Amino acid sequence: MEDMSGPYLIRGSVSLPEAELMWRFSRSSGPGGQHVNTSDSQVELRFDLARTEALPPVWKERALHRLAGRLVDGVVTVRASEHRSQWRNREAAAVRLAALLAEATAPPPKPRKPTRIPRGINERRLREKKQRSETKRGRSGREWG
């Protein structure tokens, strides 16, 4: 994981706007000993995708469509609780959100162009098939009697 607590880059020069990120902290389950009962180390990061102005309109439309199943009222939520410190969980959540948005805003893949099999290859395949068939026909035990 990178060590960056500045702007989280989505793609190109577009980054997550710090002002539009909503953080929530709660007690996390998992490792931490007695300390875990007193500290709010789990991080929940929310980003209002529907109302943001930080993304280009085309990207925003694409992300809203692709993340439709994850959105609640146009807001995407990412949780992180794998680290014991709140700061590292904040980093993890922000990096995860940036990666999620990068994937959701990526342009669709180019359509595949079907390729034709060269005639020579097809003819060779048929020739080999015929040869194999002759070999197998020669094995039938009619003449062995």
Coordinates of N, CA and C in Angstrom, one line a residue:
M1 N 0.8 -1.2 0.0 CA 0.0 0.0 0.0 C 0.9 1.2 0.0
E2 N 0.5 2.2 -0.8 CA 1.3 3.5 -0.9 C 1.1 4.3 0.4
D3 N 2.1 5.1 0.7 CA 2.1 5.9 1.8 C 1.7 7.4 1.4
M4 N 0.4 7.6 1.1 CA 0.0 8.9 0.6 C -1.2 9.4 1.4
S5 N -1.1 10.5 2.0 CA -2.2 11.0 2.8 C -2.7 12.3 2.1
G6 N -2.3 12.5 0.9 CA -2.7 13.7 0.2 C -3.9 13.4 -0.7
P7 N -4.0 14.1 -1.8 CA -5.2 13.8 -2.7 C -5.0 12.4 -3.3
Y8 N -6.1 11.6 -3.3 CA -6.1 10.3 -3.8 C -6.5 10.3 -5.3
L9 N -5.6 10.0 -6.1 CA -5.8 10.0 -7.6 C -6.7 8.9 -8.1
I10 N -7.7 9.3 -8.9 CA -8.6 8.3 -9.5 C -7.9 7.8 -10.8
R11 N -7.8 8.8 -11.7 CA -7.1 8.5 -13.0 C -6.8 9.8 -13.6
G12 N -5.6 9.8 -14.3 CA -5.2 11.1 -14.9 C -4.9 12.2 -13.9
S13 N -5.6 13.3 -14.0 CA -5.4 14.4 -13.0 C -6.6 14.5 -12.1
V14 N -7.6 13.6 -12.2 CA -8.8 13.6 -11.4 C -8.5 12.9 -10.1
S15 N -8.8 13.6 -9.0 CA -8.6 13.0 -7.7 C -9.8 13.1 -6.8
L16 N -9.8 12.4 -5.7 CA -11.0 12.4 -4.8 C -11.0 13.8 -4.0
P17 N -12.0 14.6 -4.1 CA -12.1 15.8 -3.4 C -12.2 15.6 -1.9
E18 N -11.2 16.1 -1.1 CA -11.2 15.9 0.3 C -12.5 16.4 1.0
A19 N -13.0 17.5 0.5 CA -14.2 18.2 1.1 C -15.4 17.3 0.9
E20 N -15.5 16.4 -0.1 CA -16.7 15.7 -0.3 C -16.7 14.3 0.3
L21 N -15.6 14.0 1.0 CA -15.5 12.7 1.7 C -16.1 12.7 3.1
M22 N -17.0 11.8 3.4 CA -17.6 11.8 4.7 C -17.1 10.6 5.5
W23 N -16.4 10.8 6.6 CA -15.8 9.8 7.4 C -16.7 9.4 8.6
R24 N -16.7 8.1 8.9 CA -17.4 7.7 10.2 C -16.5 6.7 10.8
F25 N -16.4 6.8 12.1 CA -15.5 5.8 12.9 C -16.3 5.0 13.9
S26 N -16.0 3.8 14.0 CA -16.7 2.9 15.0 C -15.7 1.9 15.5
R27 N -16.1 1.2 16.5 CA -15.3 0.2 17.1 C -15.2 -1.0 16.2
S28 N -14.0 -1.5 16.0 CA -13.7 -2.6 15.1 C -13.6 -3.9 15.8
S29 N -14.0 -5.0 15.2 CA -13.8 -6.3 15.7 C -12.4 -6.7 15.3
G30 N -11.9 -7.8 15.8 CA -10.6 -8.3 15.3 C -9.5 -7.9 16.3
P31 N -8.2 -8.0 15.8 CA -7.1 -7.9 16.7 C -7.0 -6.5 17.4
G32 N -6.3 -6.4 18.5 CA -6.1 -5.2 19.2 C -6.1 -5.3 20.7
G33 N -6.4 -6.5 21.2 CA -6.4 -6.7 22.7 C -7.4 -5.8 23.4
Q34 N -7.0 -5.3 24.6 CA -8.0 -4.5 25.4 C -8.2 -3.2 24.8
H35 N -7.2 -2.7 24.0 CA -7.3 -1.4 23.4 C -8.5 -1.3 22.4
V36 N -8.9 -2.5 21.8 CA -9.9 -2.5 20.7 C -11.3 -2.1 21.3
N37 N -11.5 -2.3 22.6 CA -12.8 -1.9 23.2 C -12.9 -0.4 23.4
T38 N -11.8 0.3 23.3 CA -11.9 1.7 23.7 C -11.7 2.6 22.5
S39 N -11.1 2.1 21.4 CA -10.8 3.0 20.3 C -11.7 2.7 19.1
D40 N -12.0 3.8 18.3 CA -12.8 3.7 17.1 C -11.9 3.5 15.9
S41 N -11.5 2.3 15.7 CA -10.5 2.1 14.6 C -11.1 1.7 13.3
Q42 N -12.4 1.2 13.3 CA -13.0 0.9 12.0 C -13.4 2.2 11.3
V43 N -13.1 2.3 10.0 CA -13.4 3.5 9.2 C -14.5 3.2 8.2
E44 N -15.4 4.1 8.1 CA -16.4 4.0 7.0 C -16.3 5.3 6.2
L45 N -16.0 5.2 4.9 CA -15.8 6.3 4.1 C -17.0 6.4 3.1
R46 N -17.7 7.5 3.0 CA -18.8 7.7 2.1 C -18.5 8.8 1.2
F47 N -18.9 8.6 -0.1 CA -18.7 9.6 -1.2 C -20.0 9.7 -2.0
D48 N -20.5 10.9 -2.0 CA -21.8 11.2 -2.8 C -21.5 11.3 -4.3
L49 N -21.6 10.1 -4.9 CA -21.3 10.1 -6.4 C -22.3 10.8 -7.2
A50 N -23.6 10.8 -6.8 CA -24.7 11.4 -7.5 C -24.5 13.0 -7.6
R51 N -24.0 13.6 -6.5 CA -24.0 15.0 -6.4 C -22.6 15.6 -6.6
T52 N -21.6 14.8 -6.8 CA -20.2 15.3 -6.9 C -20.0 16.1 -8.2
E53 N -19.2 17.1 -8.1 CA -18.8 17.9 -9.3 C -17.3 17.6 -9.7
A54 N -16.7 16.7 -8.9 CA -15.3 16.5 -9.1 C -15.0 15.6 -10.4
L55 N -16.0 14.8 -10.8 CA -15.8 13.9 -11.9 C -16.3 14.5 -13.2
P56 N -15.7 14.2 -14.3 CA -16.3 14.7 -15.6 C -17.6 14.0 -15.8
P57 N -18.6 14.7 -16.4 CA -19.9 14.1 -16.5 C -20.0 12.7 -17.1
V58 N -19.1 12.4 -18.1 CA -19.1 11.1 -18.8 C -18.7 10.0 -17.7
W59 N -17.7 10.3 -17.0 CA -17.2 9.4 -15.9 C -18.3 9.2 -14.9
K60 N -18.9 10.2 -14.5 CA -19.9 10.2 -13.4 C -21.1 9.3 -13.9
E61 N -21.5 9.5 -15.1 CA -22.6 8.7 -15.7 C -22.2 7.2 -15.7
R62 N -21.0 6.9 -16.1 CA -20.5 5.5 -16.2 C -20.4 4.9 -14.8
A63 N -19.9 5.7 -13.9 CA -19.7 5.1 -12.5 C -21.1 4.9 -11.9
L64 N -22.0 5.8 -12.1 CA -23.4 5.6 -11.5 C -24.0 4.4 -12.1
H65 N -23.8 4.1 -13.3 CA -24.4 2.9 -14.0 C -23.7 1.7 -13.5
R66 N -22.4 1.7 -13.4 CA -21.7 0.4 -13.0 C -21.8 0.1 -11.6
L67 N -21.9 1.1 -10.7 CA -22.0 0.9 -9.3 C -23.4 0.9 -8.7
A68 N -24.4 0.8 -9.6 CA -25.8 1.0 -9.2 C -26.1 0.0 -8.1
G69 N -25.6 -1.2 -8.1 CA -25.9 -2.1 -7.0 C -25.3 -1.8 -5.6
R70 N -24.3 -1.0 -5.7 CA -23.6 -0.6 -4.4 C -24.0 0.7 -3.8
L71 N -24.8 1.5 -4.6 CA -25.1 2.8 -4.2 C -26.4 2.8 -3.3
V72 N -26.4 3.7 -2.3 CA -27.6 4.0 -1.5 C -27.8 5.5 -1.6
D73 N -28.9 5.8 -2.3 CA -29.2 7.3 -2.6 C -28.1 8.0 -3.2
G74 N -27.4 7.3 -4.1 CA -26.3 7.9 -4.9 C -25.0 8.0 -4.1
V75 N -24.9 7.4 -2.9 CA -23.7 7.4 -2.1 C -23.0 6.1 -2.1
V76 N -21.7 6.1 -2.4 CA -21.0 4.8 -2.3 C -20.2 4.8 -1.0
T77 N -20.2 3.6 -0.4 CA -19.6 3.4 1.0 C -18.5 2.4 0.9
V78 N -17.4 2.7 1.6 CA -16.3 1.8 1.7 C -15.9 1.6 3.1
R79 N -15.7 0.4 3.6 CA -15.3 0.1 5.0 C -13.9 -0.4 5.1
A80 N -13.2 -0.1 6.1 CA -11.8 -0.7 6.3 C -11.7 -0.9 7.8
S81 N -11.3 -2.1 8.2 CA -11.0 -2.4 9.6 C -9.9 -3.4 9.7
E82 N -9.1 -3.6 8.7 CA -8.1 -4.6 8.8 C -6.9 -4.2 9.6
H83 N -6.7 -2.9 9.8 CA -5.5 -2.4 10.6 C -5.9 -2.1 12.0
R84 N -5.0 -2.0 12.9 CA -5.3 -1.7 14.3 C -5.4 -0.2 14.5
S85 N -4.7 0.6 13.6 CA -4.8 2.0 13.8 C -5.8 2.7 12.9
Q86 N -6.5 3.6 13.4 CA -7.5 4.3 12.6 C -6.9 5.0 11.4
W87 N -5.7 5.6 11.6 CA -5.0 6.3 10.5 C -4.8 5.4 9.3
R88 N -4.3 4.1 9.6 CA -4.0 3.2 8.5 C -5.3 2.7 7.9
N89 N -6.4 2.6 8.7 CA -7.7 2.2 8.1 C -8.2 3.3 7.2
R90 N -8.0 4.6 7.6 CA -8.4 5.7 6.8 C -7.7 5.6 5.4
E91 N -6.4 5.4 5.5 CA -5.6 5.3 4.2 C -6.2 4.1 3.3
A92 N -6.4 3.0 4.0 CA -6.9 1.8 3.2 C -8.2 2.1 2.6
A93 N -9.1 2.8 3.3 CA -10.5 3.1 2.8 C -10.4 4.1 1.6
A94 N -9.5 5.1 1.8 CA -9.4 6.1 0.7 C -8.8 5.5 -0.6
V95 N -7.8 4.6 -0.4 CA -7.1 4.0 -1.5 C -8.1 3.1 -2.2
R96 N -8.9 2.3 -1.4 CA -9.9 1.4 -1.9 C -11.0 2.1 -2.7
L97 N -11.5 3.3 -2.2 CA -12.5 4.1 -2.9 C -11.9 4.6 -4.2
A98 N -10.7 5.1 -4.2 CA -10.1 5.6 -5.4 C -10.0 4.5 -6.5
A99 N -9.6 3.3 -6.0 CA -9.5 2.2 -7.0 C -10.8 1.8 -7.5
L100 N -11.8 1.8 -6.6 CA -13.2 1.5 -7.1 C -13.7 2.4 -8.1
L101 N -13.5 3.7 -7.9 CA -13.9 4.8 -8.8 C -13.1 4.7 -10.1
A102 N -11.8 4.4 -10.0 CA -11.0 4.3 -11.2 C -11.5 3.2 -12.1
E103 N -11.9 2.0 -11.5 CA -12.4 0.9 -12.2 C -13.8 1.2 -12.8
A104 N -14.6 1.9 -12.0 CA -16.0 2.2 -12.5 C -16.0 3.3 -13.6
T105 N -15.0 4.1 -13.6 CA -15.0 5.2 -14.6 C -14.2 4.9 -15.8
A106 N -13.6 3.7 -15.9 CA -12.8 3.3 -17.0 C -13.6 3.2 -18.3
P107 N -13.0 3.5 -19.4 CA -13.8 3.4 -20.6 C -14.1 2.0 -20.9
P108 N -15.2 1.7 -21.6 CA -15.5 0.3 -21.9 C -14.5 -0.3 -22.9
P109 N -14.2 -1.6 -22.8 CA -13.2 -2.2 -23.7 C -13.7 -2.2 -25.1
K110 N -12.7 -2.1 -26.0 CA -13.0 -2.1 -27.5 C -13.7 -3.4 -27.9
P111 N -14.7 -3.3 -28.7 CA -15.3 -4.6 -29.1 C -14.4 -5.5 -29.9
R112 N -14.5 -6.8 -29.7 CA -13.6 -7.7 -30.4 C -14.0 -7.9 -31.8
K113 N -13.0 -7.9 -32.7 CA -13.2 -8.1 -34.1 C -13.0 -9.6 -34.4
P114 N -14.1 -10.2 -34.9 CA -13.9 -11.7 -35.2 C -12.9 -11.9 -36.3
T115 N -12.0 -12.9 -36.1 CA -11.0 -13.1 -37.2 C -11.4 -14.3 -38.0
R116 N -11.0 -14.3 -39.2 CA -11.2 -15.5 -40.1 C -10.1 -16.5 -40.0
I117 N -10.4 -17.8 -40.1 CA -9.4 -18.8 -40.1 C -8.9 -18.9 -41.5
P118 N -7.6 -18.8 -41.8 CA -7.0 -18.9 -43.1 C -7.4 -20.2 -43.8
R119 N -7.7 -20.2 -45.1 CA -8.2 -21.4 -45.8 C -7.2 -22.5 -45.7
G120 N -5.9 -22.2 -45.8 CA -4.9 -23.2 -45.7 C -4.9 -24.0 -44.5
I121 N -5.1 -23.3 -43.4 CA -5.2 -24.0 -42.0 C -6.4 -24.9 -42.0
N122 N -7.5 -24.4 -42.4 CA -8.7 -25.2 -42.4 C -8.6 -26.5 -43.3
E123 N -8.0 -26.3 -44.5 CA -7.8 -27.4 -45.4 C -6.9 -28.5 -44.7
R124 N -5.8 -28.0 -44.1 CA -4.9 -28.9 -43.4 C -5.6 -29.7 -42.3
R125 N -6.4 -29.0 -41.6 CA -7.2 -29.7 -40.5 C -8.0 -30.8 -41.1
L126 N -8.8 -30.5 -42.1 CA -9.6 -31.5 -42.7 C -8.8 -32.7 -43.3
R127 N -7.7 -32.4 -43.9 CA -6.8 -33.4 -44.4 C -6.3 -34.3 -43.3
E128 N -5.9 -33.7 -42.2 CA -5.4 -34.5 -41.0 C -6.5 -35.4 -40.4
K129 N -7.7 -34.8 -40.4 CA -8.9 -35.5 -39.9 C -9.2 -36.7 -40.8
K130 N -9.1 -36.5 -42.1 CA -9.4 -37.7 -43.0 C -8.4 -38.8 -42.8
Q131 N -7.1 -38.4 -42.7 CA -6.0 -39.3 -42.5 C -6.2 -40.1 -41.2
R132 N -6.6 -39.4 -40.1 CA -6.8 -40.1 -38.9 C -8.0 -41.1 -39.0
S133 N -9.0 -40.7 -39.7 CA -10.2 -41.5 -39.9 C -9.8 -42.8 -40.6
E134 N -8.9 -42.6 -41.7 CA -8.4 -43.8 -42.4 C -7.6 -44.7 -41.5
T135 N -6.8 -44.2 -40.7 CA -6.0 -45.0 -39.7 C -6.9 -45.8 -38.8
K136 N -7.9 -45.1 -38.3 CA -8.8 -45.8 -37.4 C -9.6 -46.9 -38.1
R137 N -10.0 -46.6 -39.4 CA -10.8 -47.5 -40.1 C -10.0 -48.8 -40.4
G138 N -8.7 -48.6 -40.6 CA -7.8 -49.7 -40.9 C -7.6 -50.6 -39.7
R139 N -8.0 -50.1 -38.5 CA -7.9 -50.9 -37.3 C -9.1 -51.9 -37.0
S140 N -10.2 -51.6 -37.8 CA -11.3 -52.5 -37.5 C -11.0 -53.9 -37.8
G141 N -11.3 -54.8 -37.0 CA -10.8 -56.2 -37.0 C -11.5 -57.1 -38.0
R142 N -11.9 -56.6 -39.1 CA -12.6 -57.5 -40.1 C -11.7 -58.5 -40.8
E143 N -10.5 -58.0 -41.2 CA -9.6 -58.9 -41.9 C -8.8 -59.8 -41.0
W144 N -8.9 -59.7 -39.7 CA -8.0 -60.5 -38.8 C -8.5 -61.9 -38.6
G145 N -9.7 -62.2 -38.9 CA -10.4 -63.4 -38.5 C -9.7 -64.6 -38.7

